[in-house]
């Protein structure tokens, strides 16, 4: 059974394919509720699961860039800020700061039916009855520094996010996954799936 990764972002799906055998990217515009990344991802996964038929499992990823000197900005507004200000202007906002430390964080939320459920991931399980939808969450975070844009790979804020001297846009997908927020969350998710019944879905 494929995992339907509900995202408009091809880059996220490519990163997930390094951990999971059968990922199908699906466009579905779930409601972005107010709240932290886990709240947004869990509500989005639950909504998308029902809207897409309520049978096959659904994965949602909500990520954000948190800049220490900007009190965590853009954080949950990272997507809006990339679309409006753009990545170069986020760099320029940080340029004058002495402390340009930041971190990237993501929460994966996986919505499924309990008869293919194991123990929770990080891991919220919110089933109310035996066949209610359950949502597991898996979090990953990576520290870094905001720098002038470098590199052509990756997506989003990757050109201005440096980790250990290399921006994420200068890394291959595998190199980014080895250190990134999403790679860490995907590794936890793949481990959790590997403990699942074999026919449910495909961890590598
Ligand atoms: O919500 P979906 O459709 O999955 O796609 P999105 O790209 O809007 O995803 P997010 O809201 O999770 O992302 C918030 C912002 O952070 C950016 N972003 C997410 N993950 C990133 C990563 O690994 N590297 C760089 N930027 C990233 C992304 O481009 C957005 O501008």
Short mmCIF file of C-alpha atoms and ligand atoms in Angstrom, two decimals:
data_model
loop_
_atom_site.label_atom_id
_atom_site.label_comp_id
_atom_site.label_asym_id
_atom_site.label_seq_id
_atom_site.Cartn_x
_atom_site.Cartn_y
_atom_site.Cartn_z
CA UNK A 1 0.00 0.00 0.00
CA UNK A 2 1.56 3.35 -0.97
CA UNK A 3 1.99 6.09 1.58
CA UNK A 4 0.23 9.15 0.31
CA UNK A 5 2.41 12.13 1.20
CA UNK A 6 0.11 15.13 1.15
CA UNK A 7 2.36 18.02 0.18
CA UNK A 8 2.70 20.61 -2.55
CA UNK A 9 6.47 20.33 -2.15
CA UNK A 10 8.27 17.86 -4.48
CA UNK A 11 11.47 18.34 -2.47
CA UNK A 12 9.85 16.89 0.65
CA UNK A 13 8.59 13.87 -1.31
CA UNK A 14 12.04 13.25 -2.83
CA UNK A 15 13.60 13.28 0.64
CA UNK A 16 10.96 10.82 1.92
CA UNK A 17 11.65 8.41 -0.96
CA UNK A 18 15.12 7.78 0.46
CA UNK A 19 13.50 6.23 3.55
CA UNK A 20 10.24 4.79 2.27
CA UNK A 21 9.66 2.42 -0.65
CA UNK A 22 6.33 3.53 -1.91
CA UNK A 23 5.60 7.24 -1.64
CA UNK A 24 2.95 8.89 -3.76
CA UNK A 25 2.83 12.68 -3.59
CA UNK A 26 -0.73 13.95 -3.37
CA UNK A 27 -1.96 17.53 -3.66
CA UNK A 28 -4.63 18.27 -1.13
CA UNK A 29 -4.96 21.68 0.46
CA UNK A 30 -5.70 20.84 4.10
CA UNK A 31 -6.66 23.56 6.57
CA UNK A 32 -3.67 25.04 8.40
CA UNK A 33 -5.03 25.37 11.92
CA UNK A 34 -3.45 27.83 14.37
CA UNK A 35 -0.85 26.19 16.54
CA UNK A 36 2.59 24.65 16.71
CA UNK A 37 4.01 22.37 14.02
CA UNK A 38 2.68 19.18 15.63
CA UNK A 39 -0.83 20.58 15.95
CA UNK A 40 -0.87 21.75 12.33
CA UNK A 41 0.55 18.48 10.99
CA UNK A 42 -1.74 16.22 13.05
CA UNK A 43 -4.89 18.16 12.14
CA UNK A 44 -3.83 18.27 8.48
CA UNK A 45 -3.17 14.53 8.36
CA UNK A 46 -6.50 13.72 9.98
CA UNK A 47 -8.40 16.01 7.60
CA UNK A 48 -6.57 14.73 4.51
CA UNK A 49 -7.07 11.09 5.53
CA UNK A 50 -10.84 11.54 5.68
CA UNK A 51 -11.01 13.70 2.54
CA UNK A 52 -9.02 11.15 0.54
CA UNK A 53 -11.37 8.30 1.37
CA UNK A 54 -10.48 7.29 4.91
CA UNK A 55 -8.73 4.04 3.95
CA UNK A 56 -5.12 4.42 2.78
CA UNK A 57 -2.67 6.00 5.24
CA UNK A 58 -1.69 9.62 4.80
CA UNK A 59 1.51 11.49 5.72
CA UNK A 60 1.76 15.25 6.30
CA UNK A 61 4.91 17.28 7.10
CA UNK A 62 4.84 20.70 8.71
CA UNK A 63 8.21 22.44 8.93
CA UNK A 64 9.59 25.76 10.05
CA UNK A 65 12.78 27.81 10.35
CA UNK A 66 13.36 29.36 13.78
CA UNK A 67 15.94 32.17 13.98
CA UNK A 68 17.13 32.80 17.52
CA UNK A 69 17.91 36.52 17.16
CA UNK A 70 14.48 37.07 15.62
CA UNK A 71 12.70 35.38 18.55
CA UNK A 72 11.94 32.30 16.49
CA UNK A 73 10.69 34.14 13.38
CA UNK A 74 9.58 33.00 10.80
CA UNK A 75 8.67 29.76 12.65
CA UNK A 76 5.12 28.67 11.86
CA UNK A 77 4.93 31.48 9.27
CA UNK A 78 7.90 30.16 7.26
CA UNK A 79 5.88 29.30 4.18
CA UNK A 80 4.10 32.67 4.09
CA UNK A 81 7.40 34.50 4.66
CA UNK A 82 9.15 32.60 1.87
CA UNK A 83 6.28 33.48 -0.49
CA UNK A 84 6.15 37.15 0.51
CA UNK A 85 9.58 38.38 1.68
CA UNK A 86 11.59 35.62 0.03
CA UNK A 87 14.71 33.85 1.25
CA UNK A 88 17.15 36.66 0.30
CA UNK A 89 15.29 39.14 2.47
CA UNK A 90 15.26 36.73 5.40
CA UNK A 91 19.05 36.57 5.00
CA UNK A 92 19.22 40.39 4.96
CA UNK A 93 17.09 40.57 8.12
CA UNK A 94 19.70 38.37 9.83
CA UNK A 95 22.81 39.85 8.25
CA UNK A 96 23.35 42.52 10.90
CA UNK A 97 22.92 40.12 13.81
CA UNK A 98 26.00 38.84 15.65
CA UNK A 99 24.19 35.68 16.65
CA UNK A 100 22.81 34.04 13.52
CA UNK A 101 22.06 30.66 15.07
CA UNK A 102 18.81 29.02 13.99
CA UNK A 103 17.21 25.66 13.76
CA UNK A 104 14.92 23.90 11.37
CA UNK A 105 12.22 21.69 12.76
CA UNK A 106 9.66 19.41 11.18
CA UNK A 107 6.84 17.24 12.42
CA UNK A 108 5.60 14.33 10.34
CA UNK A 109 2.05 13.24 11.08
CA UNK A 110 0.82 9.86 9.90
CA UNK A 111 -2.93 9.19 9.87
CA UNK A 112 -4.13 5.59 9.62
CA UNK A 113 -6.68 3.10 10.92
CA UNK A 114 -5.85 1.26 14.16
CA UNK A 115 -5.94 -2.24 12.68
CA UNK A 116 -2.66 -1.34 10.98
CA UNK A 117 -1.39 0.44 14.11
CA UNK A 118 1.59 -0.31 16.32
CA UNK A 119 2.71 1.59 19.38
CA UNK A 120 2.82 5.35 19.03
CA UNK A 121 5.76 7.12 17.40
CA UNK A 122 6.98 10.16 19.30
CA UNK A 123 3.93 9.60 19.41
CA UNK A 124 0.51 10.88 19.83
CA UNK A 125 -2.21 8.29 19.35
CA UNK A 126 -5.62 9.81 19.34
CA UNK A 127 -8.01 7.01 18.37
CA UNK A 128 -11.31 7.23 20.18
CA UNK A 129 -12.70 3.83 19.31
CA UNK A 130 -11.28 0.68 17.81
CA UNK A 131 -11.54 1.72 14.19
CA UNK A 132 -11.17 5.48 14.64
CA UNK A 133 -8.38 7.28 12.81
CA UNK A 134 -5.10 7.43 14.68
CA UNK A 135 -2.38 10.01 14.18
CA UNK A 136 1.26 9.32 15.05
CA UNK A 137 3.77 12.18 15.06
CA UNK A 138 7.53 12.11 14.50
CA UNK A 139 9.66 15.21 15.13
CA UNK A 140 13.10 16.14 13.84
CA UNK A 141 15.27 19.18 14.39
CA UNK A 142 18.68 20.41 13.20
CA UNK A 143 20.78 23.34 14.42
CA UNK A 144 22.44 25.68 11.96
CA UNK A 145 23.46 29.24 11.10
CA UNK A 146 21.86 31.72 8.72
CA UNK A 147 24.35 32.72 5.99
CA UNK A 148 24.38 34.53 2.64
CA UNK A 149 22.76 32.25 0.02
CA UNK A 150 25.00 29.50 -1.38
CA UNK A 151 24.23 26.41 -3.46
CA UNK A 152 21.70 25.31 -6.06
CA UNK A 153 20.26 22.16 -4.51
CA UNK A 154 17.41 21.55 -2.11
CA UNK A 155 14.51 23.97 -1.81
CA UNK A 156 13.06 26.73 0.35
CA UNK A 157 15.49 28.11 2.90
CA UNK A 158 18.24 25.57 2.11
CA UNK A 159 20.60 28.16 0.49
CA UNK A 160 20.74 30.27 3.68
CA UNK A 161 20.81 27.43 6.23
CA UNK A 162 24.34 26.26 7.00
CA UNK A 163 25.10 23.15 9.01
CA UNK A 164 28.72 22.26 9.83
CA UNK A 165 30.08 24.69 7.23
CA UNK A 166 27.86 23.57 4.34
CA UNK A 167 24.51 25.02 3.34
CA UNK A 168 21.74 22.51 2.77
CA UNK A 169 21.56 23.71 -0.84
CA UNK A 170 25.18 22.57 -1.26
CA UNK A 171 24.30 19.03 -0.14
CA UNK A 172 22.92 16.12 -2.13
CA UNK A 173 19.55 14.81 -0.98
CA UNK A 174 21.30 11.94 0.84
CA UNK A 175 23.76 14.32 2.55
CA UNK A 176 20.93 16.61 3.62
CA UNK A 177 18.86 13.68 4.91
CA UNK A 178 21.81 12.44 6.96
CA UNK A 179 21.78 15.63 9.07
CA UNK A 180 18.45 17.35 8.49
CA UNK A 181 15.33 17.81 10.57
CA UNK A 182 13.32 15.86 7.99
CA UNK A 183 15.89 13.08 7.74
CA UNK A 184 15.73 12.62 11.50
CA UNK A 185 11.93 12.55 11.54
CA UNK A 186 11.82 10.19 8.54
CA UNK A 187 14.29 7.82 10.20
CA UNK A 188 12.07 7.64 13.29
CA UNK A 189 9.02 7.10 11.11
CA UNK A 190 10.70 4.37 9.04
CA UNK A 191 11.79 2.61 12.25
CA UNK A 192 8.25 2.77 13.55
CA UNK A 193 6.86 1.42 10.25
CA UNK A 194 9.38 -1.41 10.31
CA UNK A 195 7.72 -2.59 13.51
CA UNK A 196 4.37 -2.68 11.75
CA UNK A 197 2.65 -5.70 10.18
CA UNK A 198 4.43 -6.44 6.88
CA UNK A 199 1.52 -5.84 4.52
CA UNK A 200 0.61 -2.37 5.74
CA UNK A 201 3.21 -0.09 4.13
CA UNK A 202 6.69 0.16 2.97
CA UNK A 203 9.62 1.08 5.16
CA UNK A 204 12.90 0.39 3.35
O1 LIG B 1 2.81 22.50 3.31
P1 LIG B 1 3.37 21.72 2.14
O2 LIG B 1 2.44 21.63 0.98
O3 LIG B 1 3.91 20.37 2.57
O4 LIG B 1 4.66 22.49 1.57
P2 LIG B 1 5.41 23.79 2.13
O5 LIG B 1 6.65 23.94 1.31
O6 LIG B 1 4.50 24.97 2.24
O7 LIG B 1 5.81 23.27 3.55
P3 LIG B 1 5.87 23.87 5.03
O8 LIG B 1 4.73 24.76 5.31
O9 LIG B 1 6.11 22.71 5.93
O10 LIG B 1 7.22 24.67 4.95
C1 LIG B 1 7.40 25.91 5.55
C2 LIG B 1 8.45 26.66 4.78
O11 LIG B 1 9.72 26.09 5.06
C3 LIG B 1 10.35 25.71 3.86
N1 LIG B 1 10.97 24.42 4.13
C4 LIG B 1 10.37 23.29 4.60
N2 LIG B 1 11.25 22.31 4.71
C5 LIG B 1 12.44 22.82 4.30
C6 LIG B 1 13.73 22.28 4.15
O12 LIG B 1 13.98 21.02 4.41
N3 LIG B 1 14.70 23.09 3.71
C7 LIG B 1 14.46 24.37 3.41
N4 LIG B 1 13.27 24.95 3.50
C8 LIG B 1 12.26 24.18 3.93
C9 LIG B 1 9.28 25.60 2.80
O13 LIG B 1 9.81 25.89 1.52
C10 LIG B 1 8.28 26.64 3.28
O14 LIG B 1 8.65 27.93 2.81
#
